[in-house]
Amino acid sequence: MRVSKRGQVTIPKSLRDRFGLNPHDEVEFVPTKKGLLLRKNFVGSHPVDSLVGILTDFEFDRTDDFIEEIRGR
């Protein structure tokens, strides 16, 4: 890889696929003792975070009770 006149670097497709880098993802360069580290920024919350607590009004206290109920036992 080379740095262009405008300071741009092209990340090979195999690495973009491997590390889940998509168009418009934000990345940052972090200086380390060994050089530069390219790190993907995670903007906002993780998709799973929106599901936390979604079943708070669930009528069963235990998973086993729920399973028994849906199995009709």
mmCIF file of N, CA and C in Angstrom:
data_model
loop_
_atom_site.group_PDB
_atom_site.id
_atom_site.type_symbol
_atom_site.label_atom_id
_atom_site.label_comp_id
_atom_site.label_asym_id
_atom_site.label_seq_id
_atom_site.Cartn_x
_atom_site.Cartn_y
_atom_site.Cartn_z
ATOM 1 N N MET A 1 0.844 -1.180 0.000
ATOM 2 C CA MET A 1 0.000 0.000 0.000
ATOM 3 C C MET A 1 0.886 1.239 0.000
ATOM 4 N N ARG A 2 0.357 2.260 -0.589
ATOM 5 C CA ARG A 2 1.055 3.544 -0.611
ATOM 6 C C ARG A 2 0.097 4.638 -0.180
ATOM 7 N N VAL A 3 0.653 5.680 0.360
ATOM 8 C CA VAL A 3 -0.122 6.857 0.721
ATOM 9 C C VAL A 3 -0.170 7.758 -0.511
ATOM 10 N N SER A 4 -1.366 8.173 -0.909
ATOM 11 C CA SER A 4 -1.510 9.025 -2.086
ATOM 12 C C SER A 4 -1.064 10.454 -1.759
ATOM 13 N N LYS A 5 -1.007 11.295 -2.796
ATOM 14 C CA LYS A 5 -0.641 12.705 -2.603
ATOM 15 C C LYS A 5 -1.600 13.399 -1.644
ATOM 16 N N ARG A 6 -2.823 12.925 -1.614
ATOM 17 C CA ARG A 6 -3.839 13.525 -0.739
ATOM 18 C C ARG A 6 -3.864 12.871 0.637
ATOM 19 N N GLY A 7 -2.941 11.953 0.903
ATOM 20 C CA GLY A 7 -2.873 11.300 2.211
ATOM 21 C C GLY A 7 -3.827 10.137 2.367
ATOM 22 N N GLN A 8 -4.345 9.615 1.252
ATOM 23 C CA GLN A 8 -5.296 8.523 1.310
ATOM 24 C C GLN A 8 -4.592 7.174 1.194
ATOM 25 N N VAL A 9 -5.177 6.182 1.853
ATOM 26 C CA VAL A 9 -4.676 4.809 1.815
ATOM 27 C C VAL A 9 -5.844 3.912 1.431
ATOM 28 N N THR A 10 -5.607 2.973 0.529
ATOM 29 C CA THR A 10 -6.637 2.009 0.152
ATOM 30 C C THR A 10 -6.428 0.735 0.958
ATOM 31 N N ILE A 11 -7.479 0.332 1.667
ATOM 32 C CA ILE A 11 -7.430 -0.900 2.449
ATOM 33 C C ILE A 11 -7.872 -2.037 1.528
ATOM 34 N N PRO A 12 -7.061 -3.077 1.384
ATOM 35 C CA PRO A 12 -7.428 -4.184 0.494
ATOM 36 C C PRO A 12 -8.778 -4.797 0.859
ATOM 37 N N LYS A 13 -9.523 -5.220 -0.166
ATOM 38 C CA LYS A 13 -10.856 -5.782 0.040
ATOM 39 C C LYS A 13 -10.834 -6.966 0.995
ATOM 40 N N SER A 14 -9.826 -7.817 0.900
ATOM 41 C CA SER A 14 -9.773 -8.983 1.795
ATOM 42 C C SER A 14 -9.734 -8.551 3.261
ATOM 43 N N LEU A 15 -9.024 -7.467 3.555
ATOM 44 C CA LEU A 15 -8.960 -6.967 4.939
ATOM 45 C C LEU A 15 -10.261 -6.259 5.327
ATOM 46 N N ARG A 16 -10.863 -5.512 4.394
ATOM 47 C CA ARG A 16 -12.149 -4.863 4.691
ATOM 48 C C ARG A 16 -13.201 -5.910 5.020
ATOM 49 N N ASP A 17 -13.232 -6.989 4.230
ATOM 50 C CA ASP A 17 -14.198 -8.063 4.493
ATOM 51 C C ASP A 17 -13.908 -8.761 5.815
ATOM 52 N N ARG A 18 -12.652 -9.051 6.054
ATOM 53 C CA ARG A 18 -12.264 -9.783 7.269
ATOM 54 C C ARG A 18 -12.608 -9.017 8.542
ATOM 55 N N PHE A 19 -12.450 -7.688 8.504
ATOM 56 C CA PHE A 19 -12.659 -6.893 9.712
ATOM 57 C C PHE A 19 -13.950 -6.082 9.688
ATOM 58 N N GLY A 20 -14.810 -6.358 8.717
ATOM 59 C CA GLY A 20 -16.128 -5.731 8.682
ATOM 60 C C GLY A 20 -16.105 -4.238 8.442
ATOM 61 N N LEU A 21 -15.201 -3.775 7.594
ATOM 62 C CA LEU A 21 -15.143 -2.354 7.259
ATOM 63 C C LEU A 21 -16.030 -2.101 6.046
ATOM 64 N N ASN A 22 -16.992 -1.230 6.199
ATOM 65 C CA ASN A 22 -17.947 -0.923 5.143
ATOM 66 C C ASN A 22 -17.815 0.539 4.729
ATOM 67 N N PRO A 23 -18.337 0.882 3.549
ATOM 68 C CA PRO A 23 -18.301 2.289 3.138
ATOM 69 C C PRO A 23 -18.916 3.182 4.212
ATOM 70 N N HIS A 24 -18.304 4.287 4.442
ATOM 71 C CA HIS A 24 -18.735 5.308 5.409
ATOM 72 C C HIS A 24 -18.460 4.942 6.866
ATOM 73 N N ASP A 25 -17.831 3.788 7.129
ATOM 74 C CA ASP A 25 -17.403 3.481 8.498
ATOM 75 C C ASP A 25 -16.304 4.460 8.882
ATOM 76 N N GLU A 26 -16.286 4.839 10.128
ATOM 77 C CA GLU A 26 -15.237 5.724 10.620
ATOM 78 C C GLU A 26 -14.102 4.892 11.202
ATOM 79 N N VAL A 27 -12.880 5.297 10.880
ATOM 80 C CA VAL A 27 -11.697 4.639 11.421
ATOM 81 C C VAL A 27 -10.783 5.720 11.989
ATOM 82 N N GLU A 28 -9.866 5.304 12.825
ATOM 83 C CA GLU A 28 -8.890 6.245 13.365
ATOM 84 C C GLU A 28 -7.514 5.604 13.337
ATOM 85 N N PHE A 29 -6.509 6.432 13.191
ATOM 86 C CA PHE A 29 -5.127 5.984 13.274
ATOM 87 C C PHE A 29 -4.634 6.317 14.675
ATOM 88 N N VAL A 30 -4.131 5.300 15.368
ATOM 89 C CA VAL A 30 -3.657 5.472 16.738
ATOM 90 C C VAL A 30 -2.149 5.233 16.750
ATOM 91 N N PRO A 31 -1.361 6.234 17.170
ATOM 92 C CA PRO A 31 0.086 6.024 17.242
ATOM 93 C C PRO A 31 0.444 5.048 18.361
ATOM 94 N N THR A 32 1.327 4.103 18.058
ATOM 95 C CA THR A 32 1.822 3.152 19.054
ATOM 96 C C THR A 32 3.344 3.167 19.003
ATOM 97 N N LYS A 33 3.968 2.436 19.899
ATOM 98 C CA LYS A 33 5.426 2.369 19.904
ATOM 99 C C LYS A 33 5.962 1.695 18.646
ATOM 100 N N LYS A 34 5.159 0.815 18.045
ATOM 101 C CA LYS A 34 5.603 0.074 16.865
ATOM 102 C C LYS A 34 5.168 0.713 15.549
ATOM 103 N N GLY A 35 4.361 1.755 15.590
ATOM 104 C CA GLY A 35 3.897 2.394 14.354
ATOM 105 C C GLY A 35 2.495 2.937 14.520
ATOM 106 N N LEU A 36 1.677 2.794 13.478
ATOM 107 C CA LEU A 36 0.294 3.260 13.519
ATOM 108 C C LEU A 36 -0.654 2.074 13.557
ATOM 109 N N LEU A 37 -1.695 2.207 14.348
ATOM 110 C CA LEU A 37 -2.739 1.195 14.444
ATOM 111 C C LEU A 37 -3.994 1.784 13.822
ATOM 112 N N LEU A 38 -4.576 1.089 12.859
ATOM 113 C CA LEU A 38 -5.847 1.509 12.274
ATOM 114 C C LEU A 38 -6.949 0.821 13.058
ATOM 115 N N ARG A 39 -7.867 1.624 13.611
ATOM 116 C CA ARG A 39 -8.923 1.057 14.446
ATOM 117 C C ARG A 39 -10.274 1.568 13.981
ATOM 118 N N LYS A 40 -11.240 0.667 13.888
ATOM 119 C CA LYS A 40 -12.597 1.030 13.506
ATOM 120 C C LYS A 40 -13.280 1.695 14.688
ATOM 121 N N ASN A 41 -13.900 2.846 14.441
ATOM 122 C CA ASN A 41 -14.677 3.523 15.465
ATOM 123 C C ASN A 41 -16.080 2.942 15.471
ATOM 124 N N PHE A 42 -16.608 2.690 16.641
ATOM 125 C CA PHE A 42 -17.971 2.228 16.768
ATOM 126 C C PHE A 42 -18.810 3.410 17.218
ATOM 127 N N VAL A 43 -19.549 3.951 16.282
ATOM 128 C CA VAL A 43 -20.378 5.111 16.562
ATOM 129 C C VAL A 43 -21.729 4.627 17.068
ATOM 130 N N GLY A 44 -22.210 5.224 18.148
ATOM 131 C CA GLY A 44 -23.497 4.831 18.695
ATOM 132 C C GLY A 44 -23.374 3.580 19.536
ATOM 133 N N SER A 45 -24.489 2.913 19.705
ATOM 134 C CA SER A 45 -24.508 1.723 20.541
ATOM 135 C C SER A 45 -24.539 0.464 19.677
ATOM 136 N N HIS A 46 -24.222 -0.626 20.284
ATOM 137 C CA HIS A 46 -24.266 -1.921 19.615
ATOM 138 C C HIS A 46 -25.732 -2.300 19.401
ATOM 139 N N PRO A 47 -26.087 -2.931 18.275
ATOM 140 C CA PRO A 47 -27.490 -3.290 18.024
ATOM 141 C C PRO A 47 -28.136 -4.118 19.133
ATOM 142 N N VAL A 48 -27.349 -4.935 19.815
ATOM 143 C CA VAL A 48 -27.901 -5.752 20.897
ATOM 144 C C VAL A 48 -28.325 -4.881 22.077
ATOM 145 N N ASP A 49 -27.676 -3.728 22.259
ATOM 146 C CA ASP A 49 -28.024 -2.851 23.374
ATOM 147 C C ASP A 49 -29.486 -2.424 23.340
ATOM 148 N N SER A 50 -30.068 -2.313 22.155
ATOM 149 C CA SER A 50 -31.471 -1.899 22.051
ATOM 150 C C SER A 50 -32.428 -2.991 22.525
ATOM 151 N N LEU A 51 -31.951 -4.215 22.681
ATOM 152 C CA LEU A 51 -32.806 -5.322 23.110
ATOM 153 C C LEU A 51 -32.753 -5.584 24.605
ATOM 154 N N VAL A 52 -31.772 -5.008 25.276
ATOM 155 C CA VAL A 52 -31.617 -5.244 26.710
ATOM 156 C C VAL A 52 -32.848 -4.727 27.444
ATOM 157 N N GLY A 53 -33.441 -5.587 28.245
ATOM 158 C CA GLY A 53 -34.595 -5.203 29.047
ATOM 159 C C GLY A 53 -35.917 -5.259 28.308
ATOM 160 N N ILE A 54 -35.934 -5.761 27.087
ATOM 161 C CA ILE A 54 -37.162 -5.764 26.304
ATOM 162 C C ILE A 54 -38.224 -6.696 26.886
ATOM 163 N N LEU A 55 -37.807 -7.703 27.631
ATOM 164 C CA LEU A 55 -38.746 -8.659 28.199
ATOM 165 C C LEU A 55 -38.964 -8.449 29.696
ATOM 166 N N THR A 56 -38.922 -7.216 30.133
ATOM 167 C CA THR A 56 -39.054 -6.945 31.567
ATOM 168 C C THR A 56 -40.432 -7.275 32.107
ATOM 169 N N ASP A 57 -41.470 -7.209 31.292
ATOM 170 C CA ASP A 57 -42.828 -7.506 31.754
ATOM 171 C C ASP A 57 -43.227 -8.948 31.481
ATOM 172 N N PHE A 58 -42.247 -9.792 31.312
ATOM 173 C CA PHE A 58 -42.498 -11.191 30.998
ATOM 174 C C PHE A 58 -43.101 -11.861 32.222
ATOM 175 N N GLU A 59 -44.108 -12.714 32.017
ATOM 176 C CA GLU A 59 -44.821 -13.298 33.147
ATOM 177 C C GLU A 59 -44.098 -14.460 33.822
ATOM 178 N N PHE A 60 -43.034 -14.966 33.202
ATOM 179 C CA PHE A 60 -42.310 -16.096 33.786
ATOM 180 C C PHE A 60 -41.004 -15.615 34.405
ATOM 181 N N ASP A 61 -40.723 -16.106 35.614
ATOM 182 C CA ASP A 61 -39.476 -15.730 36.283
ATOM 183 C C ASP A 61 -38.313 -16.603 35.829
ATOM 184 N N ARG A 62 -38.619 -17.815 35.414
ATOM 185 C CA ARG A 62 -37.564 -18.750 35.030
ATOM 186 C C ARG A 62 -37.775 -19.201 33.582
ATOM 187 N N THR A 63 -36.683 -19.381 32.878
ATOM 188 C CA THR A 63 -36.740 -19.862 31.492
ATOM 189 C C THR A 63 -37.397 -21.229 31.427
ATOM 190 N N ASP A 64 -37.096 -22.085 32.399
ATOM 191 C CA ASP A 64 -37.681 -23.430 32.422
ATOM 192 C C ASP A 64 -39.206 -23.371 32.487
ATOM 193 N N ASP A 65 -39.752 -22.422 33.270
ATOM 194 C CA ASP A 65 -41.209 -22.277 33.363
ATOM 195 C C ASP A 65 -41.795 -21.873 32.014
ATOM 196 N N PHE A 66 -41.129 -20.975 31.315
ATOM 197 C CA PHE A 66 -41.582 -20.543 29.998
ATOM 198 C C PHE A 66 -41.583 -21.714 29.010
ATOM 199 N N ILE A 67 -40.508 -22.484 29.005
ATOM 200 C CA ILE A 67 -40.399 -23.624 28.091
ATOM 201 C C ILE A 67 -41.507 -24.633 28.367
ATOM 202 N N GLU A 68 -41.761 -24.909 29.641
ATOM 203 C CA GLU A 68 -42.839 -25.844 30.001
ATOM 204 C C GLU A 68 -44.195 -25.312 29.519
ATOM 205 N N GLU A 69 -44.405 -24.026 29.628
ATOM 206 C CA GLU A 69 -45.666 -23.420 29.201
ATOM 207 C C GLU A 69 -45.850 -23.533 27.692
ATOM 208 N N ILE A 70 -44.838 -23.225 26.909
ATOM 209 C CA ILE A 70 -45.001 -23.277 25.448
ATOM 210 C C ILE A 70 -45.058 -24.709 24.926
ATOM 211 N N ARG A 71 -44.567 -25.643 25.716
ATOM 212 C CA ARG A 71 -44.682 -27.053 25.325
ATOM 213 C C ARG A 71 -46.012 -27.637 25.773
ATOM 214 N N GLY A 72 -46.787 -26.862 26.504
ATOM 215 C CA GLY A 72 -48.117 -27.317 26.918
ATOM 216 C C GLY A 72 -48.105 -28.279 28.076
ATOM 217 N N ARG A 73 -47.091 -28.199 28.897
ATOM 218 C CA ARG A 73 -46.998 -29.107 30.046
ATOM 219 C C ARG A 73 -47.492 -28.446 31.301
#
